[in-house]
Coordinates of C-alpha atoms in Angstrom, one line a residue:
Chain A
X1 CA 0.1 -0.4 0.1
X2 CA 3.4 2.2 -0.5
X3 CA 2.6 5.0 -2.1
X4 CA 3.6 6.2 -5.5
X5 CA 4.4 9.0 -7.1
X6 CA 1.8 8.2 -9.9
X7 CA -0.8 8.2 -7.2
X8 CA -2.2 10.8 -6.6
X9 CA -0.1 13.1 -3.6
X10 CA -3.4 14.6 -2.0
X11 CA -6.6 12.5 -2.1
X12 CA -9.9 13.3 -1.2
X13 CA -13.3 10.7 -1.0
X14 CA -16.7 12.4 0.8
X15 CA -16.0 14.3 2.7
X16 CA -18.0 15.7 5.1
X17 CA -17.8 18.2 7.6
X18 CA -19.8 19.5 10.3
X19 CA -19.7 22.3 13.3
X20 CA -22.5 21.0 15.7
X21 CA -25.7 21.0 13.7
X22 CA -23.9 23.2 10.8
X23 CA -23.1 21.3 8.2
X24 CA -19.7 22.8 6.4
X25 CA -19.1 20.7 3.4
X26 CA -21.2 17.4 1.8
X27 CA -19.2 15.1 0.3
X28 CA -16.4 16.9 -1.1
X29 CA -14.0 14.6 -3.9
X30 CA -11.1 15.7 -5.1
X31 CA -8.0 14.1 -6.4
X32 CA -4.4 16.6 -6.8
X33 CA -1.5 14.3 -8.8
X34 CA 2.4 15.7 -7.9
X35 CA 3.5 19.4 -8.9
X36 CA 0.0 20.7 -9.4
X37 CA -1.5 24.0 -8.7
X38 CA -5.2 23.5 -7.7
X39 CA -7.4 26.5 -6.4
X40 CA -10.3 26.5 -4.8
X41 CA -13.1 29.2 -5.1
X42 CA -16.3 30.2 -3.9
X43 CA -18.6 32.7 -2.2
X44 CA -18.2 33.4 1.7
X45 CA -19.0 30.6 3.9
X46 CA -19.4 28.0 0.9
X47 CA -16.1 26.2 2.9
X48 CA -13.6 27.4 1.6
X49 CA -10.9 27.0 4.7
X50 CA -12.5 25.0 6.6
X51 CA -11.8 22.2 3.6
X52 CA -8.7 23.0 3.6
X53 CA -7.7 23.3 6.9
X54 CA -8.7 19.5 6.6
X55 CA -5.4 18.2 4.2
X56 CA -3.1 19.0 7.2
X57 CA -6.1 18.0 10.3
X58 CA -6.0 21.0 12.1
X59 CA -9.9 20.1 11.1
X60 CA -11.2 16.9 11.6
X61 CA -13.9 15.2 9.3
X62 CA -16.8 13.3 10.5
X63 CA -17.1 11.4 7.6
X64 CA -15.5 10.2 4.1
X65 CA -11.1 9.8 3.8
X66 CA -8.4 12.3 3.1
X67 CA -4.6 10.8 1.9
X68 CA -1.7 13.1 2.2
X69 CA 1.3 10.6 0.3
X70 CA -1.5 7.0 0.5
X71 CA -2.2 7.7 4.4
X72 CA -4.7 8.6 6.0
X73 CA -5.1 11.9 8.2
X74 CA -7.8 11.2 10.1
X75 CA -6.2 7.6 10.9
X76 CA -6.9 8.4 15.4
X77 CA -2.8 6.1 14.7
X78 CA -1.6 8.9 12.7
X79 CA 1.3 10.3 13.9
X80 CA 0.3 13.9 12.6
X81 CA 3.7 15.5 13.6
X82 CA 5.0 14.3 10.7
X83 CA 2.3 14.8 8.2
X84 CA 2.9 18.2 9.2
X85 CA 6.5 17.9 8.1
X86 CA 5.2 17.3 5.0
X87 CA 2.5 19.8 4.3
X88 CA 2.8 23.8 4.9
X89 CA 0.2 25.9 5.6
X90 CA -0.3 29.5 4.6
X91 CA -2.9 31.3 6.4
X92 CA -5.0 35.1 5.7
X93 CA -3.5 36.0 8.6
X94 CA 0.4 34.8 8.1
X95 CA 0.1 34.3 11.7
X96 CA 4.3 34.8 12.5
X97 CA 5.8 34.6 16.0
X98 CA 5.9 38.1 17.1
X99 CA 9.1 37.7 19.1
X100 CA 11.6 36.6 16.5
X101 CA 12.6 38.3 13.4
X102 CA 12.1 36.8 10.0
X103 CA 14.8 34.8 9.8
X104 CA 13.8 33.6 13.3
X105 CA 10.5 32.8 12.3
X106 CA 12.2 30.9 9.2
X107 CA 15.0 29.2 11.3
X108 CA 12.4 28.1 14.0
X109 CA 10.7 24.3 12.9
X110 CA 14.0 22.9 11.1
X111 CA 15.8 23.7 14.2
X112 CA 13.5 23.1 17.3
X113 CA 10.4 20.0 14.9
X114 CA 13.5 18.4 12.6
X115 CA 16.6 19.2 14.9
X116 CA 18.8 20.4 11.8
X117 CA 22.5 22.1 11.8
X118 CA 22.1 25.2 13.0
X119 CA 24.5 26.7 10.0
X120 CA 22.8 23.8 7.8
X121 CA 19.6 26.1 8.2
X122 CA 20.6 28.8 8.4
X123 CA 21.7 28.4 4.7
X124 CA 18.1 27.5 3.7
X125 CA 17.1 30.3 5.7
X126 CA 18.7 33.1 4.4
X127 CA 18.6 30.8 1.0
X128 CA 14.9 31.1 1.1
X129 CA 14.1 34.7 2.4
X130 CA 16.5 35.8 -0.5
X131 CA 13.6 33.9 -2.8
X132 CA 10.8 35.5 -1.2
X133 CA 12.8 39.1 -2.5
X134 CA 13.5 40.0 1.6
X135 CA 17.1 39.0 2.6
X136 CA 17.8 42.5 3.2
X137 CA 14.8 42.3 6.0
X138 CA 15.6 39.2 7.8
X139 CA 16.1 41.0 11.5
X140 CA 13.8 42.8 11.1
X141 CA 10.4 42.0 13.1
X142 CA 7.2 41.2 12.7
X143 CA 5.4 44.2 13.4
X144 CA 8.2 46.4 11.0
X145 CA 7.5 44.3 8.0
X146 CA 4.0 45.8 6.4
X147 CA 1.5 42.6 5.0
X148 CA 3.2 41.6 2.4
X149 CA 6.9 41.3 3.0
X150 CA 5.6 39.0 6.4
X151 CA 3.2 37.2 3.9
X152 CA 6.4 36.4 2.1
X153 CA 8.0 35.7 6.0
X154 CA 5.3 33.6 5.8
X155 CA 5.9 31.5 2.8
X156 CA 10.1 30.8 2.9
X157 CA 8.8 29.4 7.0
X158 CA 6.5 27.1 5.2
X159 CA 9.1 25.7 2.8
X160 CA 12.1 26.4 5.2
X161 CA 11.0 22.5 6.7
X162 CA 10.5 21.8 2.7
X163 CA 6.7 20.6 2.4
X164 CA 5.7 17.6 -0.3
X165 CA 2.3 20.6 -0.1
X166 CA 1.2 23.5 0.6
X167 CA -1.7 24.5 1.6
X168 CA -2.3 29.1 0.6
X169 CA -5.9 29.7 3.0
X170 CA -6.6 33.3 1.4
X171 CA -3.5 34.6 2.2
X172 CA -3.7 37.8 -0.1
X173 CA -7.3 38.7 0.8
X174 CA -5.4 40.8 3.8
X175 CA -3.3 42.4 1.8
X176 CA -3.8 45.6 0.3
X177 CA -4.0 45.9 -3.7
X178 CA -0.3 46.4 -3.6
X179 CA 1.2 44.4 -2.0
X180 CA -1.4 41.4 -3.5
X181 CA 1.0 41.4 -6.3
X182 CA 4.8 40.8 -4.9
X183 CA 3.1 37.4 -2.8
X184 CA 1.2 36.5 -6.3
X185 CA 4.5 36.5 -8.1
X186 CA 7.2 34.2 -4.9
X187 CA 3.2 31.6 -5.5
X188 CA 3.3 31.3 -9.3
X189 CA 7.1 30.5 -8.9
X190 CA 7.1 27.9 -6.4
X191 CA 5.0 26.9 -8.8
X192 CA 6.4 27.0 -11.3
X193 CA 8.8 24.9 -9.6
X194 CA 6.8 22.8 -9.9
X195 CA 5.5 22.3 -5.9
X196 CA 2.8 21.2 -5.2
X197 CA -0.2 23.7 -4.2
X198 CA -3.4 24.1 -3.2
X199 CA -4.5 27.3 -2.9
X200 CA -8.0 29.4 -1.2
X201 CA -8.2 32.5 -3.2
X202 CA -10.3 35.7 -5.0
X203 CA -7.4 36.4 -7.8
X204 CA -9.7 35.4 -10.3
X205 CA -7.1 36.5 -12.4
X206 CA -5.0 34.1 -10.8
X207 CA -5.8 31.4 -11.0
X208 CA -7.1 31.8 -14.3
X209 CA -3.5 32.1 -14.6
X210 CA -1.6 29.6 -12.7
X211 CA -4.2 26.6 -11.8
X212 CA -3.5 23.4 -13.9
X213 CA -7.7 23.0 -11.6
X214 CA -10.5 25.4 -10.8
X215 CA -12.5 24.2 -8.1
X216 CA -15.9 26.1 -7.6
X217 CA -17.9 25.9 -4.0
X218 CA -20.3 26.4 -2.9
X219 CA -22.7 25.0 0.2
X220 CA -20.0 22.3 1.0
X221 CA -20.6 20.7 -2.2
X222 CA -18.5 21.4 -5.6
X223 CA -20.9 22.7 -8.9
X224 CA -18.3 22.9 -10.7
X225 CA -14.5 21.8 -11.1
X226 CA -12.1 22.3 -14.5
X227 CA -9.2 23.4 -16.5
X228 CA -8.8 27.3 -16.2
X229 CA -9.5 28.1 -19.7
X230 CA -12.8 26.0 -20.1
X231 CA -14.3 27.2 -16.5
X232 CA -13.9 30.4 -17.1
X233 CA -14.9 30.5 -20.4
X234 CA -17.2 28.2 -20.4
X235 CA -18.7 27.7 -17.6
X236 CA -22.6 25.7 -17.3
X237 CA -24.1 25.7 -13.6
X238 CA -26.3 28.6 -13.5
X239 CA -24.4 29.5 -9.5
X240 CA -21.0 29.6 -11.1
X241 CA -21.6 31.2 -14.2
X242 CA -23.7 33.5 -11.5
X243 CA -20.8 33.6 -9.2
X244 CA -18.5 34.5 -12.1
X245 CA -20.6 37.9 -13.3
X246 CA -20.1 38.8 -10.2
X247 CA -16.9 39.2 -9.8
X248 CA -15.3 38.9 -13.3
Chain B
X1 CA -4.7 78.1 31.0
X2 CA -5.6 75.4 34.0
X3 CA -3.1 72.2 31.7
X4 CA -0.1 74.4 31.8
X5 CA -0.8 74.6 35.3
X6 CA -0.7 71.6 36.7
X7 CA 1.4 70.4 34.7
X8 CA 4.2 73.0 37.1
X9 CA 2.7 71.7 39.5
X10 CA 4.2 68.0 39.1
X11 CA 7.6 68.4 37.0
X12 CA 8.9 66.6 38.9
X13 CA 6.4 63.0 37.9
X14 CA 5.3 62.1 34.6
X15 CA 1.7 61.7 34.5
X16 CA 0.5 58.1 33.2
X17 CA -1.9 57.8 30.5
X18 CA -5.2 56.9 31.7
X19 CA -4.8 56.7 35.7
X20 CA -3.8 60.4 36.3
X21 CA -3.6 62.1 32.9
X22 CA -6.1 61.4 29.8
X23 CA -5.7 58.2 27.7
X24 CA -3.6 58.8 25.0
X25 CA -5.2 57.7 21.9
X26 CA -8.5 56.8 23.6
X27 CA -11.0 58.1 20.9
X28 CA -14.4 58.3 22.9
X29 CA -17.1 56.0 20.4
X30 CA -20.1 54.2 21.8
X31 CA -19.3 50.6 23.2
X32 CA -22.2 48.0 24.1
X33 CA -22.4 47.8 27.4
X34 CA -19.2 45.6 28.6
X35 CA -19.6 44.4 32.2
X36 CA -16.4 43.3 32.5
X37 CA -15.3 46.7 31.8
X38 CA -16.4 47.8 35.3
X39 CA -15.8 45.5 37.4
X40 CA -12.9 45.4 39.6
X41 CA -9.8 43.8 37.3
X42 CA -7.4 43.7 39.7
X43 CA -5.5 46.0 39.6
X44 CA -7.2 48.4 41.8
X45 CA -4.6 48.5 44.4
X46 CA -2.5 49.7 42.6
X47 CA -4.4 52.1 40.4
X48 CA -5.2 53.6 43.7
X49 CA -1.4 53.7 44.2
X50 CA -0.3 54.9 41.8
X51 CA -3.2 57.6 41.7
X52 CA -1.9 59.1 44.2
X53 CA 0.1 62.3 44.2
X54 CA 4.0 62.5 44.8
X55 CA 3.8 64.5 48.5
X56 CA 1.1 61.4 50.0
X57 CA 4.4 61.1 52.9
X58 CA 5.1 64.2 52.4
X59 CA 1.0 64.3 54.7
X60 CA 1.2 61.3 55.9
X61 CA 4.8 62.8 58.2
X62 CA 2.8 65.5 58.6
X63 CA -0.4 64.5 60.1
X64 CA 2.0 62.1 62.2
X65 CA 3.3 65.4 63.1
X66 CA 0.5 67.6 64.0
X67 CA -2.6 64.9 64.9
X68 CA -0.3 62.8 68.5
X69 CA -0.1 67.5 69.6
X70 CA -4.1 67.8 70.2
X71 CA -4.7 63.9 70.7
X72 CA -2.6 64.5 74.0
X73 CA -2.5 68.1 74.8
X74 CA -3.2 66.8 78.7
X75 CA -0.4 64.3 79.1
X76 CA 3.2 64.7 80.8
X77 CA 5.2 62.7 77.8
X78 CA 5.4 65.2 76.0
X79 CA 5.2 64.6 71.4
X80 CA 8.7 65.4 71.1
X81 CA 9.5 63.0 74.2
X82 CA 7.7 60.6 71.7
X83 CA 9.6 61.3 68.5
X84 CA 12.9 61.6 70.2
X85 CA 11.6 57.6 71.0
X86 CA 11.4 57.2 67.3
X87 CA 14.9 59.2 66.3
X88 CA 16.5 56.6 68.5
X89 CA 14.7 53.2 67.2
X90 CA 14.4 54.4 63.7
X91 CA 17.8 52.2 62.5
X92 CA 16.6 49.4 63.8
X93 CA 12.9 49.6 62.4
X94 CA 14.5 50.9 59.4
X95 CA 17.4 47.4 59.6
X96 CA 16.3 44.8 61.5
X97 CA 11.7 45.5 60.9
X98 CA 12.0 47.3 57.6
X99 CA 14.3 44.7 55.5
X100 CA 13.3 42.0 57.4
X101 CA 9.1 43.0 54.7
X102 CA 11.3 43.1 52.7
X103 CA 13.2 39.2 53.1
X104 CA 10.0 37.6 53.6
X105 CA 8.3 39.8 50.4
X106 CA 11.2 38.0 48.3
X107 CA 10.9 34.7 50.0
X108 CA 7.0 34.7 49.2
X109 CA 7.8 36.4 45.7
X110 CA 10.4 34.3 45.0
X111 CA 7.5 30.2 46.3
X112 CA 5.0 31.4 44.9
X113 CA 5.8 32.3 41.2
X114 CA 7.9 28.8 41.0
X115 CA 4.4 27.3 42.1
X116 CA 2.1 29.3 40.8
X117 CA 3.8 28.8 37.6
X118 CA 2.9 25.6 37.6
X119 CA 0.4 25.8 38.6
X120 CA -1.4 28.1 36.2
X121 CA 0.3 25.4 33.5
X122 CA -1.4 23.2 35.0
X123 CA -4.3 24.8 34.8
X124 CA -4.0 25.2 31.1
X125 CA -2.9 20.9 30.7
X126 CA -4.6 18.9 28.0
X127 CA -5.0 16.1 30.8
X128 CA -8.0 16.4 32.1
X129 CA -7.8 15.7 36.3
X130 CA -4.6 17.5 36.5
X131 CA -6.2 20.7 35.2
X132 CA -9.6 19.7 37.4
X133 CA -6.5 19.6 40.7
X134 CA -5.2 22.7 40.0
X135 CA -8.1 24.6 39.2
X136 CA -9.3 23.7 42.5
X137 CA -6.4 24.0 44.9
X138 CA -5.7 27.7 43.1
X139 CA -10.1 29.0 43.7
X140 CA -9.3 27.8 47.4
X141 CA -6.2 30.0 48.1
X142 CA -7.2 32.8 46.5
X143 CA -9.9 32.8 48.0
X144 CA -9.7 32.1 51.2
X145 CA -8.4 35.0 54.0
X146 CA -4.5 35.1 53.7
X147 CA -4.6 35.2 57.5
X148 CA -6.3 31.9 58.0
X149 CA -4.2 30.8 55.5
X150 CA -1.0 32.2 57.4
X151 CA -2.9 30.6 61.2
X152 CA -3.3 27.5 59.4
X153 CA 0.0 27.2 57.9
X154 CA 1.6 27.6 61.2
X155 CA -0.6 25.4 63.0
X156 CA -0.6 22.1 60.8
X157 CA 3.8 23.0 59.8
X158 CA 5.6 20.6 62.0
X159 CA 8.5 23.6 63.9
X160 CA 10.9 20.6 63.5
X161 CA 11.6 17.5 61.2
X162 CA 14.7 15.2 61.2
X163 CA 16.6 15.4 58.3
X164 CA 19.5 12.5 57.8
X165 CA 19.3 11.6 61.3
X166 CA 19.8 15.9 62.0
X167 CA 17.0 17.6 63.4
X168 CA 16.4 20.9 61.7
X169 CA 14.3 23.6 63.4
X170 CA 12.1 25.8 61.5
X171 CA 12.1 29.3 61.6
X172 CA 8.7 31.0 62.0
X173 CA 9.1 33.4 59.3
X174 CA 9.8 30.4 57.3
X175 CA 6.6 29.8 57.7
X176 CA 4.7 32.8 57.4
X177 CA 6.7 33.3 53.8
X178 CA 5.0 29.7 53.2
X179 CA 1.6 31.3 54.1
X180 CA 1.3 34.4 52.0
X181 CA 3.3 32.6 49.2
X182 CA -0.2 30.4 49.4
X183 CA -2.5 33.1 48.5
X184 CA 0.2 35.0 45.8
X185 CA 1.0 31.0 44.2
X186 CA -3.1 30.8 43.3
X187 CA -3.1 34.4 42.1
X188 CA 0.3 33.9 40.0
X189 CA -1.3 30.5 38.8
X190 CA -5.1 33.1 37.1
X191 CA -2.2 35.1 36.0
X192 CA 0.3 32.5 33.8
X193 CA -3.3 30.4 32.4
X194 CA -5.1 34.4 31.3
X195 CA -1.4 35.3 30.1
X196 CA -1.5 31.9 28.0
X197 CA -5.2 32.3 26.7
X198 CA -4.6 35.8 25.0
X199 CA -2.7 34.2 23.1
X200 CA -4.4 34.8 19.4
X201 CA -5.4 30.4 19.2
X202 CA -4.1 31.7 15.1
X203 CA -0.6 31.8 17.4
X204 CA -1.3 27.7 18.3
X205 CA -2.5 27.2 14.9
X206 CA 0.4 28.7 13.4
X207 CA 2.9 26.3 15.2
X208 CA 1.1 23.1 14.9
X209 CA 1.2 23.2 10.7
X210 CA 5.1 24.0 11.4
X211 CA 4.4 20.1 13.2
X212 CA 5.4 21.4 16.9
X213 CA 4.7 19.9 19.2
X214 CA 2.3 20.8 22.4
X215 CA 5.4 21.5 24.6
X216 CA 6.9 23.2 22.7
X217 CA 4.5 25.5 21.3
X218 CA 3.7 26.4 24.2
X219 CA 7.5 26.9 24.9
X220 CA 9.1 27.9 23.1
X221 CA 6.1 29.6 20.7
X222 CA 3.4 30.5 23.1
X223 CA 5.4 31.8 26.1
X224 CA 8.0 34.1 25.1
X225 CA 4.5 35.8 23.7
X226 CA 3.0 36.3 27.2
X227 CA 6.2 37.3 29.1
X228 CA 6.0 40.6 28.8
X229 CA 1.5 40.9 30.1
X230 CA 3.0 38.7 32.6
X231 CA 5.2 41.6 33.6
X232 CA 2.6 44.2 34.8
X233 CA -0.3 41.5 37.3
X234 CA 2.9 40.3 38.4
X235 CA 4.7 43.4 40.1
X236 CA 0.7 44.3 41.2
X237 CA 0.9 41.5 43.3
X238 CA 4.3 41.9 44.3
X239 CA 3.2 45.2 46.0
X240 CA 0.0 43.5 48.0
X241 CA 1.7 41.4 49.8
X242 CA 4.7 43.1 50.4
X243 CA 1.1 45.6 52.0
X244 CA 0.9 42.0 53.4
X245 CA 3.2 41.7 55.7
X246 CA 2.9 42.6 58.5
X247 CA 0.6 40.4 59.1
X248 CA 3.1 38.3 60.0
X249 CA 3.6 40.3 63.5
X250 CA 0.1 37.9 64.4
X251 CA 2.2 34.7 64.8
X252 CA 5.2 37.1 66.4
X253 CA 7.3 37.0 63.2
X254 CA 10.2 40.4 64.4
X255 CA 9.4 42.0 61.6
X256 CA 8.6 45.1 61.4
X257 CA 5.6 45.9 63.2
X258 CA 7.0 43.3 65.9
X259 CA 9.6 45.5 66.8
X260 CA 7.6 48.7 66.5
X261 CA 5.1 47.2 69.2
X262 CA 8.1 45.6 70.9
X263 CA 10.1 49.0 70.2
X264 CA 6.9 51.3 72.1
X265 CA 6.4 49.1 74.7
X266 CA 10.5 49.0 75.6
X267 CA 8.9 52.7 75.5
X268 CA 6.7 52.2 78.5
X269 CA 4.0 51.9 76.3
X270 CA 2.4 55.9 75.8
X271 CA -0.2 56.4 73.7
X272 CA 1.5 59.7 72.4
X273 CA 4.2 56.8 70.6
X274 CA 1.3 55.0 68.2
X275 CA 1.1 57.3 66.2
X276 CA 4.3 57.9 65.6
X277 CA 5.8 54.5 65.1
X278 CA 2.8 53.3 63.2
X279 CA 3.2 56.0 60.9
X280 CA 6.3 55.3 60.9
X281 CA 6.0 51.9 59.4
X282 CA 3.6 52.9 56.7
X283 CA 6.1 55.4 55.6
X284 CA 8.2 52.9 54.8
X285 CA 6.2 50.4 53.3
X286 CA 4.6 53.9 50.6
X287 CA 8.1 54.8 50.2
X288 CA 8.0 50.9 48.8
X289 CA 6.0 50.1 47.0
X290 CA 4.2 53.5 45.4
X291 CA 7.3 52.9 42.6
X292 CA 6.3 50.0 41.3
X293 CA 2.9 50.3 41.5
X294 CA 3.7 53.4 39.4
X295 CA 6.0 51.3 37.3
X296 CA 3.5 49.3 37.0
X297 CA 0.2 51.1 35.9
X298 CA 3.2 52.0 33.6
X299 CA 3.7 48.8 31.7
X300 CA 0.2 47.9 32.3
X301 CA -0.6 50.3 29.6
X302 CA 2.1 50.2 28.2
X303 CA 1.9 46.3 27.2
X304 CA -1.7 45.8 26.8
X305 CA -4.1 43.8 24.6
X306 CA -4.4 46.6 21.4
X307 CA -7.1 45.3 19.8

């Protein structure tokens, strides 16, 4: 039952999730292959963020199955820490550690969790900060950085763990239009490097440009999905059309 | 005009915004009624102390000086005799008395902080029984009268015990320290619990996503962010417990109040002695705690969680 690269790296089957009596996800299924970039779009409250948070086990599910590299995420015997070493996550509100500098934020997890050597980690951290074009801000605290800069540090922090999958939960939603661009450029470069990315986003232009596949969710189900071109130009479902006409 | 006049009077003392000056950046907005915002917040005493004017000790001195001269006008033992007696005893009361109170307060703070931190972490433990136990101990000692706890400790603790064949005597002052530590511990426990819970859950989630385990999240991510927030309430409790150290005189521990009483006895117990001697003790406590209270309220303003 070993996982091979030909199988989906992330696979959701009939995922159901409810908060009390409120059903948020009502049977969501999709597969993500290694190196694929998929975007989940949809109106607010349609369960997008909940869905993405289930993939690294921040939220539990009531029914269905989620596997990452063939391992069941919601198996009670699964070592969640091992899973999370492989699945990076970036949040809407950045959530950097405010008492550490940008560099320390990036270095912390590899040092404390992976127990790597400080010199190696430091080298990698500087390289990552350079990648997100923030090498001159290495010694700044999160409070001294703009939203866009903080978000790029957060991306570097996640990448420092060398994950196989990256989850982006509305990472540009709290940013102003100017800084949205710099974050999106970083994510696009990441996608071009072959990182498997699952994005929840409201940036339709960006989704169209980088995604291999788009999923449209509404009221806890996937209403429509397809490659960006056919999805945006030839939407078939009424709800999708309505949503797209409002947003585009 | 009024503001200029006010400032010139207290040039030596900086005003603390929100305490005895208008809140900086405070805008008057209509907020929904919040009952907690109108109840006591744990700084009742320190805020009152910090809000006293700097010339309070001078007023105490004046009162101490003036009051006996009309209260005991008929007596043969004159007020100046009383002050002469105080003058002779002053170095002894300060060094053997008040410094001993300070020593007791340090020990109490040390033990109370260590035990309180452990108890506070127990209150947020994922292990249910430990959480309930810590909560119970915290509530028990937080809501019991300090003097009752002090007496129970004094009577319940053995005054000597055997250790490796040697008899070790527990000094009374150490029992006093232990007795005062218990309520301090319970209150520090609440400080720790409150500070940890004040860190947004998003910080926990971010650390969880990076594969930190619970212990690492607590020690590497959450607690370092809490220290600043814990500092003002911790100092607040230091001021309160220092003010409570005279309770130890009821156990016969030779701190400033006990020694003052003994000194007055050796001066033939003239009633004229009461106000100068106890007034002197009051002055010492004020002088010691006032700067702590001012600093506490200033830090509290500075580190207040900005929304």
